[in-house]
mmCIF file of C-alpha atoms and ligand atoms in Angstrom:
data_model
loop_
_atom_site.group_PDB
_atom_site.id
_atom_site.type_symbol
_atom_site.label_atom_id
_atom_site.label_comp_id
_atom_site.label_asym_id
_atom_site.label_seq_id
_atom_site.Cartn_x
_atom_site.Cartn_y
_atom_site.Cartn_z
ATOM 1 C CA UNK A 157 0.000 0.000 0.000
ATOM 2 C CA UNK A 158 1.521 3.448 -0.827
ATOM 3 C CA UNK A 159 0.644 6.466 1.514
ATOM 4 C CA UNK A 160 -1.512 9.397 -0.442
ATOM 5 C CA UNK A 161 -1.246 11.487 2.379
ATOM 6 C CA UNK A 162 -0.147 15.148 2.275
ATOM 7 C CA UNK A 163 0.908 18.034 4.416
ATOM 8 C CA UNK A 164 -1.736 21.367 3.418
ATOM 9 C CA UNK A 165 -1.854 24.188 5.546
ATOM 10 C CA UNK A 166 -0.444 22.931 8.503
ATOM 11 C CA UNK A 167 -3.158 20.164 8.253
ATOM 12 C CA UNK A 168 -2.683 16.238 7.545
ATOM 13 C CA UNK A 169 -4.555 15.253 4.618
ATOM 14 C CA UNK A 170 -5.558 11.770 3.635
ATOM 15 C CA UNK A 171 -4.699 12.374 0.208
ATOM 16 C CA UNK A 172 -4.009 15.439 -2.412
ATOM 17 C CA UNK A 173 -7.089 16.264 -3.856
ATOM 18 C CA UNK A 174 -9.210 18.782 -2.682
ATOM 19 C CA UNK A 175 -12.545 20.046 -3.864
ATOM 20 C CA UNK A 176 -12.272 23.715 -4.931
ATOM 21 C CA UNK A 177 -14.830 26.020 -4.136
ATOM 22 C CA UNK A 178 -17.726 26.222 -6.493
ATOM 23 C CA UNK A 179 -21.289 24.932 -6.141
ATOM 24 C CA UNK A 180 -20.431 21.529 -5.401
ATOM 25 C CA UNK A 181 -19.107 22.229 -1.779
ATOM 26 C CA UNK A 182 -22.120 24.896 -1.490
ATOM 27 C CA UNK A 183 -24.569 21.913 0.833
ATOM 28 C CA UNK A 184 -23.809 19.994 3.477
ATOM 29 C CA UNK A 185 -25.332 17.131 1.190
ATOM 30 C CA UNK A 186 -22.937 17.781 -1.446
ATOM 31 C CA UNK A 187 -19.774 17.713 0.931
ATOM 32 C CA UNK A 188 -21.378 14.593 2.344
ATOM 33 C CA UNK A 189 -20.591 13.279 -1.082
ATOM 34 C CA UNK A 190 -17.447 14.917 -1.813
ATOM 35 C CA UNK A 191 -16.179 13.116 1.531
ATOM 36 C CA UNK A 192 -17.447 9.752 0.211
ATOM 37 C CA UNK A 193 -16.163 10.007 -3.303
ATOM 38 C CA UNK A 194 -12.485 10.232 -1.477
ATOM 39 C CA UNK A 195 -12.042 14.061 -1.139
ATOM 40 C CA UNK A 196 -9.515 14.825 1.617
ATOM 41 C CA UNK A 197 -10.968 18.926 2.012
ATOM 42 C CA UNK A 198 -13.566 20.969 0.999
ATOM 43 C CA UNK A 199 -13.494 24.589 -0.129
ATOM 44 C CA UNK A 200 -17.010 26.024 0.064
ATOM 45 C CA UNK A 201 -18.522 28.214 -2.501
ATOM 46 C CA UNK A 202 -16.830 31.432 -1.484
ATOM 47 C CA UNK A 203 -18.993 34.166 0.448
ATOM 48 C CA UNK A 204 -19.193 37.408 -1.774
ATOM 49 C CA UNK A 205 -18.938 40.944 -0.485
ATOM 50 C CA UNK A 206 -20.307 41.698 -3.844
ATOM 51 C CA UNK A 207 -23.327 39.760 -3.801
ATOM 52 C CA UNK A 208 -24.310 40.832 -0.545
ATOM 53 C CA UNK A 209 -24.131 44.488 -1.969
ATOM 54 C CA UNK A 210 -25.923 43.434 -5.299
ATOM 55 C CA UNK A 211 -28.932 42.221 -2.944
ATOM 56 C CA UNK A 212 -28.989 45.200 -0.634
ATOM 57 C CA UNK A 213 -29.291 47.734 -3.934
ATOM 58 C CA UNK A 214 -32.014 45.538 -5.210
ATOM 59 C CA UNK A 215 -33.830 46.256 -2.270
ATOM 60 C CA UNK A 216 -32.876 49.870 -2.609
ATOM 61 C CA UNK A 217 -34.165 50.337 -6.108
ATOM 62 C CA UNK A 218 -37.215 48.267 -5.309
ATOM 63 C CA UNK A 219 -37.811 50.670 -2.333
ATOM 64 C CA UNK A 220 -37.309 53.772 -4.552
ATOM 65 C CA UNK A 221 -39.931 52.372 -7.035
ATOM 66 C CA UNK A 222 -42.225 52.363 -4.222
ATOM 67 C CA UNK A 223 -41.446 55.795 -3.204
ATOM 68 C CA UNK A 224 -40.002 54.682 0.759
ATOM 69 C CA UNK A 225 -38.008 57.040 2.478
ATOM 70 C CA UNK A 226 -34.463 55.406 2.052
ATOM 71 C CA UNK A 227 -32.837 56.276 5.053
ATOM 72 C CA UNK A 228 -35.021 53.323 7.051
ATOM 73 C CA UNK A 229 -33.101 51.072 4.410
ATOM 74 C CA UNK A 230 -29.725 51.116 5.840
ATOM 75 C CA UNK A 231 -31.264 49.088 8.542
ATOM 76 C CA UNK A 232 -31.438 46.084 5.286
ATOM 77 C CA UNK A 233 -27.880 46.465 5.055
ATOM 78 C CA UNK A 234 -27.509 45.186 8.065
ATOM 79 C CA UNK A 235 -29.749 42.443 7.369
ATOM 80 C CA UNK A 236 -28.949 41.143 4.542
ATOM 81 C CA UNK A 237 -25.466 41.206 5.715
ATOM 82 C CA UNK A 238 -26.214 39.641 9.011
ATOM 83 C CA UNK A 239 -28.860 36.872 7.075
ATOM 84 C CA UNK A 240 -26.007 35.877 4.208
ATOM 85 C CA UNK A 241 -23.180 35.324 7.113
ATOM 86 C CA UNK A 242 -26.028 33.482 9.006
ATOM 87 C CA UNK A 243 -26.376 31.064 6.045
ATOM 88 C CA UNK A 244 -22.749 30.863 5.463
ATOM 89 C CA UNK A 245 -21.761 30.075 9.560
ATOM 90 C CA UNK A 246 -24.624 26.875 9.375
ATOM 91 C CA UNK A 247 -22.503 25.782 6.118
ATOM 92 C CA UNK A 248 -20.059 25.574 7.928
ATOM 93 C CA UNK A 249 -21.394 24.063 11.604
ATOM 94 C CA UNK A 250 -23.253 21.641 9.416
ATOM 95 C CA UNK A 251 -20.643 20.967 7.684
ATOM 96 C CA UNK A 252 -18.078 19.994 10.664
ATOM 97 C CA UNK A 253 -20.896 17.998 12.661
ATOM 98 C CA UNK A 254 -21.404 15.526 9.124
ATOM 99 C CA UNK A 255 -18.376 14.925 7.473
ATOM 100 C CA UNK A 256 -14.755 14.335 8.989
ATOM 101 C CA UNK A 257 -12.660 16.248 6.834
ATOM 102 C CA UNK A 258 -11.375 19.672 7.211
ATOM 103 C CA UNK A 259 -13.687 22.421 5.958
ATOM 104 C CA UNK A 260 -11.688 25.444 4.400
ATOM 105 C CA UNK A 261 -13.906 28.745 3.984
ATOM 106 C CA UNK A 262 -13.459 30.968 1.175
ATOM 107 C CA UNK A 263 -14.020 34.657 1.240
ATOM 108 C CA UNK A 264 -14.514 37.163 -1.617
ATOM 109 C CA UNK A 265 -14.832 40.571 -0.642
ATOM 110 C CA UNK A 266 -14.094 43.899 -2.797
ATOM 111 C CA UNK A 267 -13.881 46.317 0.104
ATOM 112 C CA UNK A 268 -11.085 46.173 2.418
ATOM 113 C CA UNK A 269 -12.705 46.681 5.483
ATOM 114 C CA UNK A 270 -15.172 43.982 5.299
ATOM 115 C CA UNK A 271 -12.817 41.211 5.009
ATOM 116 C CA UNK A 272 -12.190 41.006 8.578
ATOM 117 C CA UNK A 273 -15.561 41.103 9.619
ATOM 118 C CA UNK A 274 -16.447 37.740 7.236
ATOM 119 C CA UNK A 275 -12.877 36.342 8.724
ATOM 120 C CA UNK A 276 -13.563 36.736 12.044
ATOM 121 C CA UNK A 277 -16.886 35.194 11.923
ATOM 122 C CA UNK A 278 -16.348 32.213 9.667
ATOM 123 C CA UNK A 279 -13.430 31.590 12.219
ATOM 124 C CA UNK A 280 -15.914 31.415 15.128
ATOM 125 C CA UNK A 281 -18.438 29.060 13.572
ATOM 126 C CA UNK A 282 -15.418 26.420 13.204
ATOM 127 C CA UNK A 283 -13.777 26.868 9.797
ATOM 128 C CA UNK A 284 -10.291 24.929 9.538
ATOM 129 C CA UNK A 285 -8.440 27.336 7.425
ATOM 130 C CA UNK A 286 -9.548 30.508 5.205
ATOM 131 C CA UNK A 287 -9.081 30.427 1.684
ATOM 132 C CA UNK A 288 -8.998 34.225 0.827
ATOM 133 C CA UNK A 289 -10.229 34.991 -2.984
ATOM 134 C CA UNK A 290 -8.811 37.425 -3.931
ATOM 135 C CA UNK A 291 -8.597 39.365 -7.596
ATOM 136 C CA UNK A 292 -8.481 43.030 -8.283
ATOM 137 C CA UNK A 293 -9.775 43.195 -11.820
ATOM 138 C CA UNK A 294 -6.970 44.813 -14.274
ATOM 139 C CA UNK A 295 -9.466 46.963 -16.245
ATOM 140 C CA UNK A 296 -10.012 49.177 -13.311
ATOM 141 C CA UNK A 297 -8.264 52.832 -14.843
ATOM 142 C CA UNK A 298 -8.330 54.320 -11.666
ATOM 143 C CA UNK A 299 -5.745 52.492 -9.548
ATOM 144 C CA UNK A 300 -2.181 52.045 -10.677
ATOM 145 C CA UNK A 301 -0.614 48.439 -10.407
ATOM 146 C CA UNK A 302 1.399 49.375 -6.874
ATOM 147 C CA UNK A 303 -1.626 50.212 -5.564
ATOM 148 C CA UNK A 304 -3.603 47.275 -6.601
ATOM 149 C CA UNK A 305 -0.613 44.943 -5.062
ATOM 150 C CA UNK A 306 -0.180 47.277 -1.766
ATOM 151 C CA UNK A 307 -4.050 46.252 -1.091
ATOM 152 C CA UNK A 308 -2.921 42.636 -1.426
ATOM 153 C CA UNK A 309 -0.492 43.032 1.588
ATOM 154 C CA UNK A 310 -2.738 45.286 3.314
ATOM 155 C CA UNK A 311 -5.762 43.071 3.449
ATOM 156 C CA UNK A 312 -3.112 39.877 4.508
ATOM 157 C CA UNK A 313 -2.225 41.616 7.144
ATOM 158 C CA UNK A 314 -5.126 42.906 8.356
ATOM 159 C CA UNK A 315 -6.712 39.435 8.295
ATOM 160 C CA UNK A 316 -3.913 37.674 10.025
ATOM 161 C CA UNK A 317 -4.247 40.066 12.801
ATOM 162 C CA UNK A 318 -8.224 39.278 12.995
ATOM 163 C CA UNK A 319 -7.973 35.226 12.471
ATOM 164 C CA UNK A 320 -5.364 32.621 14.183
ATOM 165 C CA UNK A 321 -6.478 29.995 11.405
ATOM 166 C CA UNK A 322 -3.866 29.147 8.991
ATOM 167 C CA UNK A 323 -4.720 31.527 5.691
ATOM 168 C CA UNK A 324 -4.076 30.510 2.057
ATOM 169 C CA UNK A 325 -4.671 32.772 -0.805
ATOM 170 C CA UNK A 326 -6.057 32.247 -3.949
ATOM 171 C CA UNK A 327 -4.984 34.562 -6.653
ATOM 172 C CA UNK A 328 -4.893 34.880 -10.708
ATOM 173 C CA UNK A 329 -1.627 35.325 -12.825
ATOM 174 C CA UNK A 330 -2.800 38.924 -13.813
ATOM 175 C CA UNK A 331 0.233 40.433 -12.408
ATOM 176 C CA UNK A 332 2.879 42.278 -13.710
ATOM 177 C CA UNK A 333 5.856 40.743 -12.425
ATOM 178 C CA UNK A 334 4.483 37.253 -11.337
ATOM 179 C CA UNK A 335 7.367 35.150 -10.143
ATOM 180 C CA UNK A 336 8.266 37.974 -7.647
ATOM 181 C CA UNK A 337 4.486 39.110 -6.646
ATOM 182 C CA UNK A 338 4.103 35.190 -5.917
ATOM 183 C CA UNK A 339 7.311 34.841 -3.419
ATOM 184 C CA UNK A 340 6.653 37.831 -2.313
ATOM 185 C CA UNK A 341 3.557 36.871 -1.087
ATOM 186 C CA UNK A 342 4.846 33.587 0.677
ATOM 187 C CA UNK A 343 6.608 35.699 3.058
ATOM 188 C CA UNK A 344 3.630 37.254 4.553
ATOM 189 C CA UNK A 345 3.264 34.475 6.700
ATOM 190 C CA UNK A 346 0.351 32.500 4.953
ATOM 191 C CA UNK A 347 0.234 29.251 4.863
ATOM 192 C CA UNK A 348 -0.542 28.407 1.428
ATOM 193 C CA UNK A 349 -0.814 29.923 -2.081
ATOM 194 C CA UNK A 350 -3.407 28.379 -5.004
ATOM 195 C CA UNK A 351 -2.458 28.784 -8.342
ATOM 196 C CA UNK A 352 -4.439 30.082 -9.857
ATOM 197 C CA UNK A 353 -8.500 31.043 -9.844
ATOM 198 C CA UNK A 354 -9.993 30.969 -12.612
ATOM 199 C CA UNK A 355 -12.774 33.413 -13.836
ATOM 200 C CA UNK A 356 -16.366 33.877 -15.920
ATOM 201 C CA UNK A 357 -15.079 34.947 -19.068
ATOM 202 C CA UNK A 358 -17.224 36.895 -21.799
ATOM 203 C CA UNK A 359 -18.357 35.593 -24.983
ATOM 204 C CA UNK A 360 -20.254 37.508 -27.902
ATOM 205 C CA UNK A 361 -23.281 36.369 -29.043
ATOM 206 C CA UNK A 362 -23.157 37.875 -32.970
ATOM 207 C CA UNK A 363 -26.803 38.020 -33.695
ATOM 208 C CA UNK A 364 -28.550 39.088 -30.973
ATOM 209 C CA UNK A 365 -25.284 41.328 -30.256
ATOM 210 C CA UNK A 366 -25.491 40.355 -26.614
ATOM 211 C CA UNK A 367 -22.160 39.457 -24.163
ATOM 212 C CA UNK A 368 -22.759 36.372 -22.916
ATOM 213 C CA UNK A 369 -20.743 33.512 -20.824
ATOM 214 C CA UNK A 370 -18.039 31.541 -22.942
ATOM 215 C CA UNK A 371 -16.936 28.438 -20.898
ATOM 216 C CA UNK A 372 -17.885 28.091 -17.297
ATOM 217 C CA UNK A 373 -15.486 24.623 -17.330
ATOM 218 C CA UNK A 374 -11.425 24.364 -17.842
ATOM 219 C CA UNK A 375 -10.589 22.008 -20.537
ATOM 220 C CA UNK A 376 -7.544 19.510 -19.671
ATOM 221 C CA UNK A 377 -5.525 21.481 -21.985
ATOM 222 C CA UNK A 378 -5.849 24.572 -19.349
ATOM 223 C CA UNK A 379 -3.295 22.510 -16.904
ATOM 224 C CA UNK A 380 -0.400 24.332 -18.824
ATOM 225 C CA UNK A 381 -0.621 27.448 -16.902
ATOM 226 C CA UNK A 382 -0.953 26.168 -13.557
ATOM 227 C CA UNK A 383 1.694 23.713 -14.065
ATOM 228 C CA UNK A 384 4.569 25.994 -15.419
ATOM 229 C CA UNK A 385 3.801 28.270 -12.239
ATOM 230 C CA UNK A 386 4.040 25.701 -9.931
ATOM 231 C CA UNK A 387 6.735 24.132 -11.052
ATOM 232 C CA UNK A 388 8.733 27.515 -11.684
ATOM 233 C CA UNK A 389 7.271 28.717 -7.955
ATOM 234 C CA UNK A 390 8.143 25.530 -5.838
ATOM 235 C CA UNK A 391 11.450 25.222 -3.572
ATOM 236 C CA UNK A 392 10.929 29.457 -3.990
ATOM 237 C CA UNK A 393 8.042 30.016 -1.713
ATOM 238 C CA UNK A 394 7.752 29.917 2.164
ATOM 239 C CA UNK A 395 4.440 28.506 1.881
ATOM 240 C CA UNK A 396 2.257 25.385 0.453
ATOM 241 C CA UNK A 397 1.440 25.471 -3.364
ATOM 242 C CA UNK A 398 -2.006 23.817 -4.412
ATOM 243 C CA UNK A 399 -2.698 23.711 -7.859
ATOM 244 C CA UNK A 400 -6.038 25.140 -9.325
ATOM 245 C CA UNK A 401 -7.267 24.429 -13.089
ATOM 246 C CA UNK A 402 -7.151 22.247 -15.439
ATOM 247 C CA UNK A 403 -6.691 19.318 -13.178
ATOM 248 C CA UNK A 404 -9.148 16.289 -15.232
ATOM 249 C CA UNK A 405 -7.600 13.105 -13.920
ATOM 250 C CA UNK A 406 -5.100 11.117 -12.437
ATOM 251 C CA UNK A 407 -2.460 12.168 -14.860
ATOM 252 C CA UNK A 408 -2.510 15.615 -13.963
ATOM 253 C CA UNK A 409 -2.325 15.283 -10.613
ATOM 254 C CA UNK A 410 0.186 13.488 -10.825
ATOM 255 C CA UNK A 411 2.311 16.203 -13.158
ATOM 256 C CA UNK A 412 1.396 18.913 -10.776
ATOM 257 C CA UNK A 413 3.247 16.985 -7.875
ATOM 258 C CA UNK A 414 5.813 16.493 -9.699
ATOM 259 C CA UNK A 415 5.830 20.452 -10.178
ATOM 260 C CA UNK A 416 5.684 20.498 -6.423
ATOM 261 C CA UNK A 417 2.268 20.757 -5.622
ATOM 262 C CA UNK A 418 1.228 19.843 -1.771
ATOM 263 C CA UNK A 419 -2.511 19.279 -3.254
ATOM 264 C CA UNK A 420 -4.509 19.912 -6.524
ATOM 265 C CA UNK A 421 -7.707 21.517 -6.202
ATOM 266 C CA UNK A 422 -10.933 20.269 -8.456
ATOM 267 C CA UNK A 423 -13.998 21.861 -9.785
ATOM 268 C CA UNK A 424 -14.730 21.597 -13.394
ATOM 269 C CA UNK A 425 -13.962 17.733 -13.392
ATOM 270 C CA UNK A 426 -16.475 17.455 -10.454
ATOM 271 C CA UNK A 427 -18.781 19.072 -12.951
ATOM 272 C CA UNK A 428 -18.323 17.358 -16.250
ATOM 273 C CA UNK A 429 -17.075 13.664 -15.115
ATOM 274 C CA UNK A 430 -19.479 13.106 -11.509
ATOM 275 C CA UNK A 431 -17.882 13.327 -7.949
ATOM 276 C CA UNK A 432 -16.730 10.057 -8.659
ATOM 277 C CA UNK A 433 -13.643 11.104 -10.736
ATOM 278 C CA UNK A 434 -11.675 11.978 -7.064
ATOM 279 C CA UNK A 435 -11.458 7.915 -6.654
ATOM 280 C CA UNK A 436 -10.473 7.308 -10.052
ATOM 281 C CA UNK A 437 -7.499 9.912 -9.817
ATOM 282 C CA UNK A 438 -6.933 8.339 -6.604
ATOM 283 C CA UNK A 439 -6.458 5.098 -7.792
ATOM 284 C CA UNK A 440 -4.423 6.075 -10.986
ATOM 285 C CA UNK A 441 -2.097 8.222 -8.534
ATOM 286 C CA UNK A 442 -1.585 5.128 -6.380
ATOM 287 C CA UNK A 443 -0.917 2.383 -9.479
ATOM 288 C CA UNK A 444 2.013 5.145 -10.998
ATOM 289 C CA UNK A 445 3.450 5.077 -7.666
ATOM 290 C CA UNK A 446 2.853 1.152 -6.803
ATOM 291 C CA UNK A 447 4.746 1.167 -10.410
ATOM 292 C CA UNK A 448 7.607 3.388 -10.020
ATOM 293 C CA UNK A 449 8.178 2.041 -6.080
ATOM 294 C CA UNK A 450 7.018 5.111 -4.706
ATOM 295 C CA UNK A 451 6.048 5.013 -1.065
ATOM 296 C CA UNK A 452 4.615 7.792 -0.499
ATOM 297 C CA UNK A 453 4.225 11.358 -1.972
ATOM 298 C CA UNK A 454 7.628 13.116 -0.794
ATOM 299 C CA UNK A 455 9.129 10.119 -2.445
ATOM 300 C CA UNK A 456 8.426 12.015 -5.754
ATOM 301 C CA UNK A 457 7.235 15.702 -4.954
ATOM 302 C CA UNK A 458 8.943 18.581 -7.025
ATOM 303 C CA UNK A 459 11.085 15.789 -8.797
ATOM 304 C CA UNK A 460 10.483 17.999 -12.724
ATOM 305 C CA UNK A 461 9.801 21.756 -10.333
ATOM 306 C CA UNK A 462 12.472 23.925 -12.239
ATOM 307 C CA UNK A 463 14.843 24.200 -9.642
ATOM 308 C CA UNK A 464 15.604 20.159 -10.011
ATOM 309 C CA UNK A 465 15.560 20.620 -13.891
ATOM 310 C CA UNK A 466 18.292 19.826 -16.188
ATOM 311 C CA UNK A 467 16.617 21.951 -18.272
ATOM 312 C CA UNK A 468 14.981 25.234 -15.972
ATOM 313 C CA UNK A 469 14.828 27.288 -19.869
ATOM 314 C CA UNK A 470 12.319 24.772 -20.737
ATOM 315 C CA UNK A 471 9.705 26.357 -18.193
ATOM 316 C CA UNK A 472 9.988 29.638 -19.167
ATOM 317 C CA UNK A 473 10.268 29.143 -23.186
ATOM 318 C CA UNK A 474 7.162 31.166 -24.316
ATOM 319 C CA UNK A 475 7.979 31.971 -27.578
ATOM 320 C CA UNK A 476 6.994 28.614 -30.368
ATOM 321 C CA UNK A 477 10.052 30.161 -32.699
ATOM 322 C CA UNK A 478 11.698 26.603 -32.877
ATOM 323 C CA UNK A 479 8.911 24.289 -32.491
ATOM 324 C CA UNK A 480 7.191 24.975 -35.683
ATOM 325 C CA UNK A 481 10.122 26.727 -37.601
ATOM 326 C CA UNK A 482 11.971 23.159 -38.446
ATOM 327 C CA UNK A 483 10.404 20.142 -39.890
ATOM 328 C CA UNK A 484 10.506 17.939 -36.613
ATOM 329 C CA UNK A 485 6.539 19.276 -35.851
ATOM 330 C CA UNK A 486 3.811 19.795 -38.677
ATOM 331 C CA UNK A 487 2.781 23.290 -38.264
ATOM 332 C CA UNK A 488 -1.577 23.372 -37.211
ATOM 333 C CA UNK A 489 -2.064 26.223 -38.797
ATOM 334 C CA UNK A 490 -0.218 26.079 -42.310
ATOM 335 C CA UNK A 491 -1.532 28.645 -44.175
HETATM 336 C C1 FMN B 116 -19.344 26.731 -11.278
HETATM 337 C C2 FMN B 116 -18.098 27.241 -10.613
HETATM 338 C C3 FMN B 116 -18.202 28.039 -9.476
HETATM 339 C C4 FMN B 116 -17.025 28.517 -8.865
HETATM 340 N N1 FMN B 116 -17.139 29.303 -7.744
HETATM 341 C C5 FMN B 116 -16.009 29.730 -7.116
HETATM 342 C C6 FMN B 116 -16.066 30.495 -5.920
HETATM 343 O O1 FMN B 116 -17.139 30.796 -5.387
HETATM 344 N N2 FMN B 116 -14.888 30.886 -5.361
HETATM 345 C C7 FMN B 116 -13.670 30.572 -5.879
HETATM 346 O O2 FMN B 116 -12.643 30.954 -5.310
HETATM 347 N N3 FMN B 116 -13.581 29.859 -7.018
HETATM 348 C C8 FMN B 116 -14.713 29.432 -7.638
HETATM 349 N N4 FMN B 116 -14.613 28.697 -8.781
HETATM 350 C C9 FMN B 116 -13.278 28.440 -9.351
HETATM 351 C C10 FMN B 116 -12.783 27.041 -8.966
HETATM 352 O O3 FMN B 116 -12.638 26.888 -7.567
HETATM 353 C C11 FMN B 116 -11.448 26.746 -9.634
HETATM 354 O O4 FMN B 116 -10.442 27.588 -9.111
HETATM 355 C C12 FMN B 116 -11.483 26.939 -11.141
HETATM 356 O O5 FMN B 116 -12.688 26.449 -11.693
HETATM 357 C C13 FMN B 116 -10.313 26.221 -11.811
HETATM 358 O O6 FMN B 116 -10.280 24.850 -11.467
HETATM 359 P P1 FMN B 116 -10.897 23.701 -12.429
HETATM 360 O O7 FMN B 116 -10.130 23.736 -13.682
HETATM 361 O O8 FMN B 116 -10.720 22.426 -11.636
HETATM 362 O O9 FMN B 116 -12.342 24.026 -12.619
HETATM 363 C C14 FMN B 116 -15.763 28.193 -9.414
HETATM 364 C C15 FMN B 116 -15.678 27.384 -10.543
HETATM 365 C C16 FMN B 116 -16.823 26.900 -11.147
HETATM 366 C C17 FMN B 116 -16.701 26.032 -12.360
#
């Protein structure tokens, strides 16, 4: 028998898969499953400051309409906010009292302040860790990019001083200077990075001339980014790495740990293949191993990240100059 199990945010985990947040980890019936299928963590669907604000102007405008008085309405505020953490803190006591592995909130907020609030109280109702989403969109004119990255700091530091859980953040590879943003990060003191979130992206609809959503799920293919950056990142972070998109199956997982990944996060596979593709990477993980005499995951971990590469250009060659300008590959697009 070959140990699965993994060290991930100062926690043991049976294994390295973890489901990421999305709808799937958004009931206590769906975790229930998630457990069963062989997941060693849940993130749940992340709580969003925006939402909550979304809801309370609905209210608002519905109030106007009516012709209220809005100054009662800041009362709703309140409300909503208090009703929406309600919901989230019996996710997460539910949660703990039905299933044995460790529950990992994740928060989305887009003001600073209110992170620590959300923090604070998901702490309290028993959360393991806090998985902090964060993204500062890159179309935003009005802030430069040191100011954007300042707020990342800011807000890590503000939470650490409101939560004793371990913290890992979950960013996007919209940064300028990537590599250094990422280490940088590490040495804030949280315990664990995820590379990388992955967004709603737009699509056009030509007749009716209306935006609308392109693919909600990665494709396999998608690993590529994810994988470079953790195998570039690893043995140059203080902090775990768990890989996010792109993961499918048992093959990828097993690349990202090669890249150095302490877990892989799931979501779209959950989706597409059924909860029970966790057992199924599972037991393809555990033949490679049984095959290559591997007894457990340190065995193998980081073994291609770039700093044990023969060949550390190989990560970082972006350009396809050579690998379509010789005859050795037939070119896909030959006109
Ligand atoms: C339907 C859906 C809902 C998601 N909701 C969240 C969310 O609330 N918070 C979050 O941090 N990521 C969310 N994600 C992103 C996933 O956690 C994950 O990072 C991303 O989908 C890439 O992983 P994948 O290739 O395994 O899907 C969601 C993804 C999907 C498909």
């Amino acid at each position: 028998m070959v140990d699965l199990s993994t060290e991930y945010l100062g926690m043991k985990l049976k294994n390295p898969v973890i489901a990421g947040s999305s709808g799937l980890t958004n009931s206590v019936k769906s975790i229930k499953e998630l457990e069963e299928n062989g997941a060693a963590a849940v993130v749940l669907k992340s709580i969003f400051e925006e939402e909550i604000a979304f809801e309370y102007e609905d209210v608002l405008k519905e109030a106007e309409s009516k012709g209220y008085n809005l100054d009662q309405f800041d009362y709703y505020d309140y409300k909503i906010k208090e009703d929406n953490i309600d919901k989230y803190t019996t996710l997460i006591n539910e949660s703990k009292k039905n299933v044995s592995i460790p529950i990992i909130a994740s928060v989305n907020c887009v003001y600073s302040h209110e992170w620590l609030a959300f923090a604070s109280q998901l702490e309290k109702a028993g959360a393991d860790a806090l998985e902090l989403n964060m993204f500062f969109l890159p179309s935003d004119f009005e802030r430069t990019s040191e100011e954007k990255e300042k707020a990342y700091f800011q807000i890590i530091e503000q939470v650490q001083k409101a939560v004793s859980l371990p913290i890992a953040l979950k960013i996007s590879y919209y940064f300028s200077n990537l590599g250094p943003m990422i280490q940088k990060l590490s040495n804030t003191g949280i315990a664990g990075l995820v590379l990388f979130n992955r967004f709603f992206s737009p699509d056009f609809d030509i007749d009716k001339f209306e935006v609308k959503s392109s693919n909600v799920f990665s494709a396999p293919s998608d690993l590529s980014i994810s994988l470079r950056w953790i195998a570039i990142m690893s043995e140059r972070v203080n902090c775990n790495l768990a890989a996010s998109t792109g993961v499918h199956d048992g093959e990828a997982l097993i690349k990202q740990l090669l890249a150095g990944a302490n877990a892989v996060q799931v979501a779209s596979t959950l989706y597409t293949n059924g909860k029970g593709r966790i057992g199924e990477m599972l037991k393809t993980l555990e033949d490679w191993m049984a095959g290559k005499g591997y007894g457990s995951l340190s065995d193998f971990r980081g073994k291609m990240s770039q700093a044990k590469s023969s060949n550390p250009a190989a990560y970082e060659r972006a350009q396809f100059m050579k690998y379509f300008g010789g005859k050795k590959q037939k070119d896909p697009d030959p006109a």
